[in-house]
mmCIF file of C-alpha atoms in Angstrom:
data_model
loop_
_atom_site.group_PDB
_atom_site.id
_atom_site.type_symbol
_atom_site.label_atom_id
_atom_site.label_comp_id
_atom_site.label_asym_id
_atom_site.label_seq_id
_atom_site.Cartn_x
_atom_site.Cartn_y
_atom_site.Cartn_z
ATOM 1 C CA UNK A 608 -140.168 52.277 -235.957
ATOM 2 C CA UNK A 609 -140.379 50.199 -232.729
ATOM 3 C CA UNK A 610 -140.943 47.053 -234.849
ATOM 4 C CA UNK A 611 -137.712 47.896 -236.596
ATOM 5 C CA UNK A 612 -135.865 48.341 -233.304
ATOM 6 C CA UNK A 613 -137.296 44.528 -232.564
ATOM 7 C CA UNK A 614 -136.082 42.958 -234.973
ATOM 8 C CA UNK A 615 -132.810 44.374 -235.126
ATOM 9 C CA UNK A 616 -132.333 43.370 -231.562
ATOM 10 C CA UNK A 617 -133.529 40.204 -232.285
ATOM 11 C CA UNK A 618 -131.427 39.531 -235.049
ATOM 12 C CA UNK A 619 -128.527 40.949 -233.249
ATOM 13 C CA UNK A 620 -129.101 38.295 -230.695
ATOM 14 C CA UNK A 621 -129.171 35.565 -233.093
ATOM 15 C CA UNK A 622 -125.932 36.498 -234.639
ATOM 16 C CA UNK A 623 -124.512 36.473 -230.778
ATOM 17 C CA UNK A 624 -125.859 33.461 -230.270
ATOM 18 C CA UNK A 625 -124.544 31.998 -233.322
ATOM 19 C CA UNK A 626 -120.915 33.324 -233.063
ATOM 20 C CA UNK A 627 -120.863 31.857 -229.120
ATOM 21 C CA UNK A 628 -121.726 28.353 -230.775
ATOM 22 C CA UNK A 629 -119.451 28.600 -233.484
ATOM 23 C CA UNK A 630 -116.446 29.840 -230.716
ATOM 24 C CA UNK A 631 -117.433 27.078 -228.554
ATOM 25 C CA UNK A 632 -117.410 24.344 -231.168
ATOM 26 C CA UNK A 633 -113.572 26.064 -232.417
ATOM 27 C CA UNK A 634 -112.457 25.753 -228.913
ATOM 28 C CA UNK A 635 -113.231 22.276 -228.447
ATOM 29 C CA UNK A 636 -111.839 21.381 -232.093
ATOM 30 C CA UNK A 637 -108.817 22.903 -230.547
ATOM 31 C CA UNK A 638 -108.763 20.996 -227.484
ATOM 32 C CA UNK A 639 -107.000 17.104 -227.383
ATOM 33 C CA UNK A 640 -108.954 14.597 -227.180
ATOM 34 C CA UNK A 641 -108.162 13.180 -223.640
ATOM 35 C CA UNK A 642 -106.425 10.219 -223.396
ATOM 36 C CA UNK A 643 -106.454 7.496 -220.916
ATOM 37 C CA UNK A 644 -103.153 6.579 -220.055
ATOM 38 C CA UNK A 645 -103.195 3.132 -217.869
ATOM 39 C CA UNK A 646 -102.099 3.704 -214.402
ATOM 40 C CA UNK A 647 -98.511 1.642 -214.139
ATOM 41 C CA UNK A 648 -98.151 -0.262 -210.523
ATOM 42 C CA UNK A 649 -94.362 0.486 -209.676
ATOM 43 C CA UNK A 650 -92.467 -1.851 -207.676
ATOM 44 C CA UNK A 651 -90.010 0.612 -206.017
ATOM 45 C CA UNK A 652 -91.133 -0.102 -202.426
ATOM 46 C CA UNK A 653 -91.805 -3.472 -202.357
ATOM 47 C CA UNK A 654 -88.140 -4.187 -204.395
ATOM 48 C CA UNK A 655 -87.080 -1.977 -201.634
ATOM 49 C CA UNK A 656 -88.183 -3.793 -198.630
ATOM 50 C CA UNK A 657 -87.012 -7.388 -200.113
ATOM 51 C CA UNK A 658 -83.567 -5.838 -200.154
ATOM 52 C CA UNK A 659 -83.288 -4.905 -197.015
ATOM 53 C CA UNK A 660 -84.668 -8.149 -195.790
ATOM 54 C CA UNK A 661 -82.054 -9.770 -197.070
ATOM 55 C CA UNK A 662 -79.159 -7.693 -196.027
ATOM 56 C CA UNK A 663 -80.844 -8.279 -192.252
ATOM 57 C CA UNK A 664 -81.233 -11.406 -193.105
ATOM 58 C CA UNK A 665 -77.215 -11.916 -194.376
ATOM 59 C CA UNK A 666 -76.156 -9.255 -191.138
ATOM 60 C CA UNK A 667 -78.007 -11.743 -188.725
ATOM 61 C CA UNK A 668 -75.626 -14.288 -190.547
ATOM 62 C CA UNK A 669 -72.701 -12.833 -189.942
ATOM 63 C CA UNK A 670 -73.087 -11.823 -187.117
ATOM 64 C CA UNK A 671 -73.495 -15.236 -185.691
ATOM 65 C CA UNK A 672 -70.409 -16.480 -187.725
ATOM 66 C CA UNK A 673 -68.749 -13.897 -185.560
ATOM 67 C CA UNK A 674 -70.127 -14.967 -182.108
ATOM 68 C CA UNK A 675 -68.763 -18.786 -184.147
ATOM 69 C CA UNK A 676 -65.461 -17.387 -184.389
ATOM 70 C CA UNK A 677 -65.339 -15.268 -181.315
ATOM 71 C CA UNK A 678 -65.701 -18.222 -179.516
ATOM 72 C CA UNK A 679 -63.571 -20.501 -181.223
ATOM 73 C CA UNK A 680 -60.528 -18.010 -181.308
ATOM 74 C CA UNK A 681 -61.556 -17.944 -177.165
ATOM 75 C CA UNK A 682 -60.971 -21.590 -177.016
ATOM 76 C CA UNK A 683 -57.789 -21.695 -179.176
ATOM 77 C CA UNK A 684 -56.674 -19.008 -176.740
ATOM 78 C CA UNK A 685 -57.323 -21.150 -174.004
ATOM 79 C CA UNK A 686 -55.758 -24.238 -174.901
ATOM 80 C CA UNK A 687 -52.982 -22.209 -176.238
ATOM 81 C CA UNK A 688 -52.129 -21.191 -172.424
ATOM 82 C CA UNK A 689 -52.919 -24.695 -171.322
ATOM 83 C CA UNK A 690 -49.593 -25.381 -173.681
ATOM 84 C CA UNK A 691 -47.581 -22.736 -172.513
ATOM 85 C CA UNK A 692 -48.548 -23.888 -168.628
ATOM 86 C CA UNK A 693 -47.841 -27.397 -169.910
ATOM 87 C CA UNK A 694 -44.129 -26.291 -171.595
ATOM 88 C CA UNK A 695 -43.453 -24.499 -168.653
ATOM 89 C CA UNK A 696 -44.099 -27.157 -166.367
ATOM 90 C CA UNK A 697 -42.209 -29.293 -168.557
ATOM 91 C CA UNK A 698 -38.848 -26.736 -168.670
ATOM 92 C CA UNK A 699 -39.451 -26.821 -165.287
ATOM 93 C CA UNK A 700 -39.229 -29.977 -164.402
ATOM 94 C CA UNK A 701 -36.302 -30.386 -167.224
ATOM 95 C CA UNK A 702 -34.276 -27.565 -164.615
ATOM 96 C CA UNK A 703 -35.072 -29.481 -161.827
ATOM 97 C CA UNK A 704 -33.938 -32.672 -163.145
ATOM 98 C CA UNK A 705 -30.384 -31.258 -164.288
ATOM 99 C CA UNK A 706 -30.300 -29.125 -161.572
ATOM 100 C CA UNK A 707 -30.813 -32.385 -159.266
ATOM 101 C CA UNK A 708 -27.856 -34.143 -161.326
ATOM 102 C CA UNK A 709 -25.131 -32.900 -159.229
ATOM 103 C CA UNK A 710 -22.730 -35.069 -156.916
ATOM 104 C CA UNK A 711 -19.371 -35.550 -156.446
ATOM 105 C CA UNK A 712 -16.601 -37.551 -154.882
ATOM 106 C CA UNK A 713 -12.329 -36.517 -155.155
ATOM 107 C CA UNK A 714 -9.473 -37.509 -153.120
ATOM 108 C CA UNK A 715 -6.744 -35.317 -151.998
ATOM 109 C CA UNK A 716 -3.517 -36.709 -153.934
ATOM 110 C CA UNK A 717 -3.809 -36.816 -157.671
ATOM 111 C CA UNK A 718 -1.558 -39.323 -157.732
ATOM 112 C CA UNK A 719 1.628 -41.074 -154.816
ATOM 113 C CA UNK A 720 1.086 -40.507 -150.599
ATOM 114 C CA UNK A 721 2.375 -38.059 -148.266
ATOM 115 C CA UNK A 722 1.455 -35.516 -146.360
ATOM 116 C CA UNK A 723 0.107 -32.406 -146.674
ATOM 117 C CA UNK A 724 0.626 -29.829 -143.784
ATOM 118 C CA UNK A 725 1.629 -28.141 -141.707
ATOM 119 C CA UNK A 726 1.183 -24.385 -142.297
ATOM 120 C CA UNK A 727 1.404 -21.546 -140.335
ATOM 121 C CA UNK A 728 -2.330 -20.274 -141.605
ATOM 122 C CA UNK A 729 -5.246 -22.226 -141.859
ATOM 123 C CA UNK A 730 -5.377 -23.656 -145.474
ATOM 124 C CA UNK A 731 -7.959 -24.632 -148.189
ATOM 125 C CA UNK A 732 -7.741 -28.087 -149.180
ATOM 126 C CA UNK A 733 -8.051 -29.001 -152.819
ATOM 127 C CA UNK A 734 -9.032 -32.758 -153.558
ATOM 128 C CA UNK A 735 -7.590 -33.363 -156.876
ATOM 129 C CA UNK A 736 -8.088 -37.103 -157.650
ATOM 130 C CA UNK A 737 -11.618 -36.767 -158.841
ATOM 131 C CA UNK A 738 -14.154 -40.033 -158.869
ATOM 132 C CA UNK A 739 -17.094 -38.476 -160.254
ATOM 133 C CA UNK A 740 -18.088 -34.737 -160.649
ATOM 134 C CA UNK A 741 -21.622 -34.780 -162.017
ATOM 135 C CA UNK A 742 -22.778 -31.390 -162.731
ATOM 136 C CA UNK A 743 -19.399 -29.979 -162.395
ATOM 137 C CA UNK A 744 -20.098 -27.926 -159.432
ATOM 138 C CA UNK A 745 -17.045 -28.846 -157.874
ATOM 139 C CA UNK A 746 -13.803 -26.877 -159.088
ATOM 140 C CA UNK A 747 -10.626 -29.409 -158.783
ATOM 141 C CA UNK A 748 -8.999 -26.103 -159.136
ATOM 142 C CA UNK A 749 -9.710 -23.939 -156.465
ATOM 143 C CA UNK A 750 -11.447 -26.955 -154.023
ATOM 144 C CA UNK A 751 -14.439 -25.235 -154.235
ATOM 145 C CA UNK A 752 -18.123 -26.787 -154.223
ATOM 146 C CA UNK A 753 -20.528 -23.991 -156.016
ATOM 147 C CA UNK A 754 -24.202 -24.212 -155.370
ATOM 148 C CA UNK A 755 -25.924 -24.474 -158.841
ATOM 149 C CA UNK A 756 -29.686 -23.772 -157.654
ATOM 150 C CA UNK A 757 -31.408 -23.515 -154.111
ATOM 151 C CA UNK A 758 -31.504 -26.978 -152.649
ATOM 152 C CA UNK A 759 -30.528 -29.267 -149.812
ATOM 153 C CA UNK A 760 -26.953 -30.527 -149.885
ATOM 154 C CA UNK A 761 -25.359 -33.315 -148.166
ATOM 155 C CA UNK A 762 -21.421 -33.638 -147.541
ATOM 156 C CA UNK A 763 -19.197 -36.008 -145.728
ATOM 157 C CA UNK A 764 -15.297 -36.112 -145.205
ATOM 158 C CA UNK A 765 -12.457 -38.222 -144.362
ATOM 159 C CA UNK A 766 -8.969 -37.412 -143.409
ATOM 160 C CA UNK A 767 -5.986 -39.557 -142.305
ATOM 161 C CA UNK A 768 -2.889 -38.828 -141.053
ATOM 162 C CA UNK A 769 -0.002 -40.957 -139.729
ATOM 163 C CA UNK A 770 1.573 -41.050 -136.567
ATOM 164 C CA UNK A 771 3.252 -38.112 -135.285
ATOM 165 C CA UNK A 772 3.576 -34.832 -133.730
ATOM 166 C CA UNK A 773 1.221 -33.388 -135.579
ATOM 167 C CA UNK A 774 -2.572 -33.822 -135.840
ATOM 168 C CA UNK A 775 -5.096 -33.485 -138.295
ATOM 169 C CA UNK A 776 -7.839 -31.043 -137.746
ATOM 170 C CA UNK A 777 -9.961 -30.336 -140.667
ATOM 171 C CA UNK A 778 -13.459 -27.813 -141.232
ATOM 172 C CA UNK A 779 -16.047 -28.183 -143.490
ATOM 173 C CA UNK A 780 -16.560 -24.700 -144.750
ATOM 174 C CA UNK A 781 -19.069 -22.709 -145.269
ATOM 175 C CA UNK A 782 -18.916 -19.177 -147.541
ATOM 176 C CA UNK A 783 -16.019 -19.118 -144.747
ATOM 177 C CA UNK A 784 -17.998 -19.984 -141.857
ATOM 178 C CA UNK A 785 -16.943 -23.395 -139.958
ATOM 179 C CA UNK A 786 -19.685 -25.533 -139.770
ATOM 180 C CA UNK A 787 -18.363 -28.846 -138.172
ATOM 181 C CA UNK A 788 -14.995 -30.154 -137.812
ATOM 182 C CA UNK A 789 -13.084 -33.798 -137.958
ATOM 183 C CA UNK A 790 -10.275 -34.342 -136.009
ATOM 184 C CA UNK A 791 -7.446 -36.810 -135.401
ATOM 185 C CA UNK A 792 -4.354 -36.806 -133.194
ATOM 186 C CA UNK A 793 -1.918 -40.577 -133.386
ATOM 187 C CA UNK A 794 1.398 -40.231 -132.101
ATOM 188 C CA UNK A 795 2.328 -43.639 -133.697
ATOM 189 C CA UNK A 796 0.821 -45.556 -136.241
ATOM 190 C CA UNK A 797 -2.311 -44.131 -138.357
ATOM 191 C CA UNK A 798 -5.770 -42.911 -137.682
ATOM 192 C CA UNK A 799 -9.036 -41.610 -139.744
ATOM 193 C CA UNK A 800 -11.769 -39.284 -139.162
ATOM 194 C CA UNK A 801 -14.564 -38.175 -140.631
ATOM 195 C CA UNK A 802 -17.729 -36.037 -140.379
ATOM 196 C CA UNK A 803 -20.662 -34.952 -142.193
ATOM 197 C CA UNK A 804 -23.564 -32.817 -142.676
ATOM 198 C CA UNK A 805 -26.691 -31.621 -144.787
ATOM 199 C CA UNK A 806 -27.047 -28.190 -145.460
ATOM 200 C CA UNK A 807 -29.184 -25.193 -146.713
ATOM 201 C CA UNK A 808 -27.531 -23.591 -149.889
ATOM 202 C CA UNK A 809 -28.638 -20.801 -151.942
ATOM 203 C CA UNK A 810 -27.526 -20.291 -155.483
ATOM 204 C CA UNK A 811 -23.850 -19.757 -155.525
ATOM 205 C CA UNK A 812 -23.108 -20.606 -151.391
ATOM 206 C CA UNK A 813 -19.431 -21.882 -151.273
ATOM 207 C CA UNK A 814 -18.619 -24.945 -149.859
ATOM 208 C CA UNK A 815 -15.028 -26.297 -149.431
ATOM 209 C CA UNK A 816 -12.637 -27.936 -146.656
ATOM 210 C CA UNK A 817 -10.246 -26.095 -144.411
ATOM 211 C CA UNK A 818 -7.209 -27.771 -143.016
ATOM 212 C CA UNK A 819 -6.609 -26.113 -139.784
ATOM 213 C CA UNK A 820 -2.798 -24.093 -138.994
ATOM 214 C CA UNK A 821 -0.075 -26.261 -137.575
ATOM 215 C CA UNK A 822 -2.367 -29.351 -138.541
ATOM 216 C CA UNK A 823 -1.656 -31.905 -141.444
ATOM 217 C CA UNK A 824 -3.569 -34.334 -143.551
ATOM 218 C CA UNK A 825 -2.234 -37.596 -144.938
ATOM 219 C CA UNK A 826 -3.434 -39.173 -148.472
ATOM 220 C CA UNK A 827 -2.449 -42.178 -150.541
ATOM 221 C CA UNK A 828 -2.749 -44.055 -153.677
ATOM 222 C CA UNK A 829 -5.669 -45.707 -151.426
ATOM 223 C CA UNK A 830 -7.578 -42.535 -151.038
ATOM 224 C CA UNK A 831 -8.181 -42.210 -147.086
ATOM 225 C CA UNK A 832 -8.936 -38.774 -147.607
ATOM 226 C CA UNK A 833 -11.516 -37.716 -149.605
ATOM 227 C CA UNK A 834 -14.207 -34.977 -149.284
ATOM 228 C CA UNK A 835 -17.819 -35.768 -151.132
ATOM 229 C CA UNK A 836 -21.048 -34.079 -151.703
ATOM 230 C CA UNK A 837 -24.301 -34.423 -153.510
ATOM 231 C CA UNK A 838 -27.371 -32.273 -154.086
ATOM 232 C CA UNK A 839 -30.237 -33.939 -152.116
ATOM 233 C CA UNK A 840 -33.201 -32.022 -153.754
ATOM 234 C CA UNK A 841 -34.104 -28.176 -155.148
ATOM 235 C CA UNK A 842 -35.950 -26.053 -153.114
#
């Protein structure tokens, strides 16, 4: 009886045995063979890095064709104001020179002789015979020398008068102040005076001659009287 029980556990473990072979050799039927796949190098980082080499490389480019420009726009600005000093210089200088164009020279008659005077007021003279009136800042109208720009200004006058009982007293006039005066007194035959002076005018100062009250003045076709003026330099 115990021989029996041997054997059957014997053969028991055989058939064990044999099954856990059999399941072993079915599971590794079962399995996939393993395959060797090649290990692939990718480029993604190196790619990578050459790209952004070259867009630091094309930046550092730019960037000095900036600084390039930068500075070359600087030095167009600069000679660009060296123009504009230069143009204004030159409109300066163009003001100046028409501003320093101005002189003239009239006579008191337009035209005959005789006398002008006496009044009971003191009376503006207007010299109407006009030599030369550059700048036309004399008014044959009105007798009236207009200051064009700031400046020195140099005037002279001459009157005549005949013999008589009256004399000839006559101011150079300043935006109505008297500044100097010429005066003449015959009581026969004729007699001239005359008188002068340089003076400080701002734009628009009035200057003009005043033929004083009870006083006369004497002109000709030979033009003793005359009044004359000229713009010495701007200031």
């Amino acid at each position: 009886m115990e021989r029996v029980s041997v054997l059957c556990l014997f053969l028991l473990l055989c058939f064990l045995s044999g099954a856990e072979l059999q399941h072993k050799e079915i599971i590794e039927q079962d399995e996939p063979e393993s395959v060797n796949v090649p290990k692939q190098t990718q480029p993604f980082h190196s790619d990578l890095d050459a790209v952004l080499r070259e867009m630091k490389t094309a930046l550092a480019e730019h960037r000095v064709k900036i600084d390039m420009l930068q500075t070359l726009n600087q030095e167009q600005a600069t000679k660009l104001r060296v123009l504009e000093l230069k143009a204004s210089e030159v409109d300066t200088l163009k003001i100046q020179q028409q501003a320093g164009q101005v002189a003239f020279s009239a006579s008191l008659l337009a035209s005959g002789s005789g006398n002008v005077g006496p009044f009971n007021t003191h009376k503006t003279l207007v010299f109407k015979y006009i030599f030369s009136n550059i700048g036309n800042a004399y008014n044959p109208s009105t007798g009236f020398f207009t200051a064009p720009v700031r400046g020195a200004y140099h005037f002279e006058f001459y009157i005549f008068v005949h013999g008589g009982s009256h004399s000839s007293a006559v101011w150079l006039v300043k935006n109505g102040e008297h500044i100097f005066m010429a005066y003449e007194h015959q009581t026969n035959g004729a007699g001239t005076s005359a008188n002068g002076a340089t003076l400080l005018l701002e734009t628009g100062d009035v200057v003009f001659l005043r033929l004083a009250q009870n006083n006369v003045i004497r002109d000709s076709q030979n033009h003793h009287s005359t009044f004359s003026g000229h713009l010495l330099f701007p200031m």
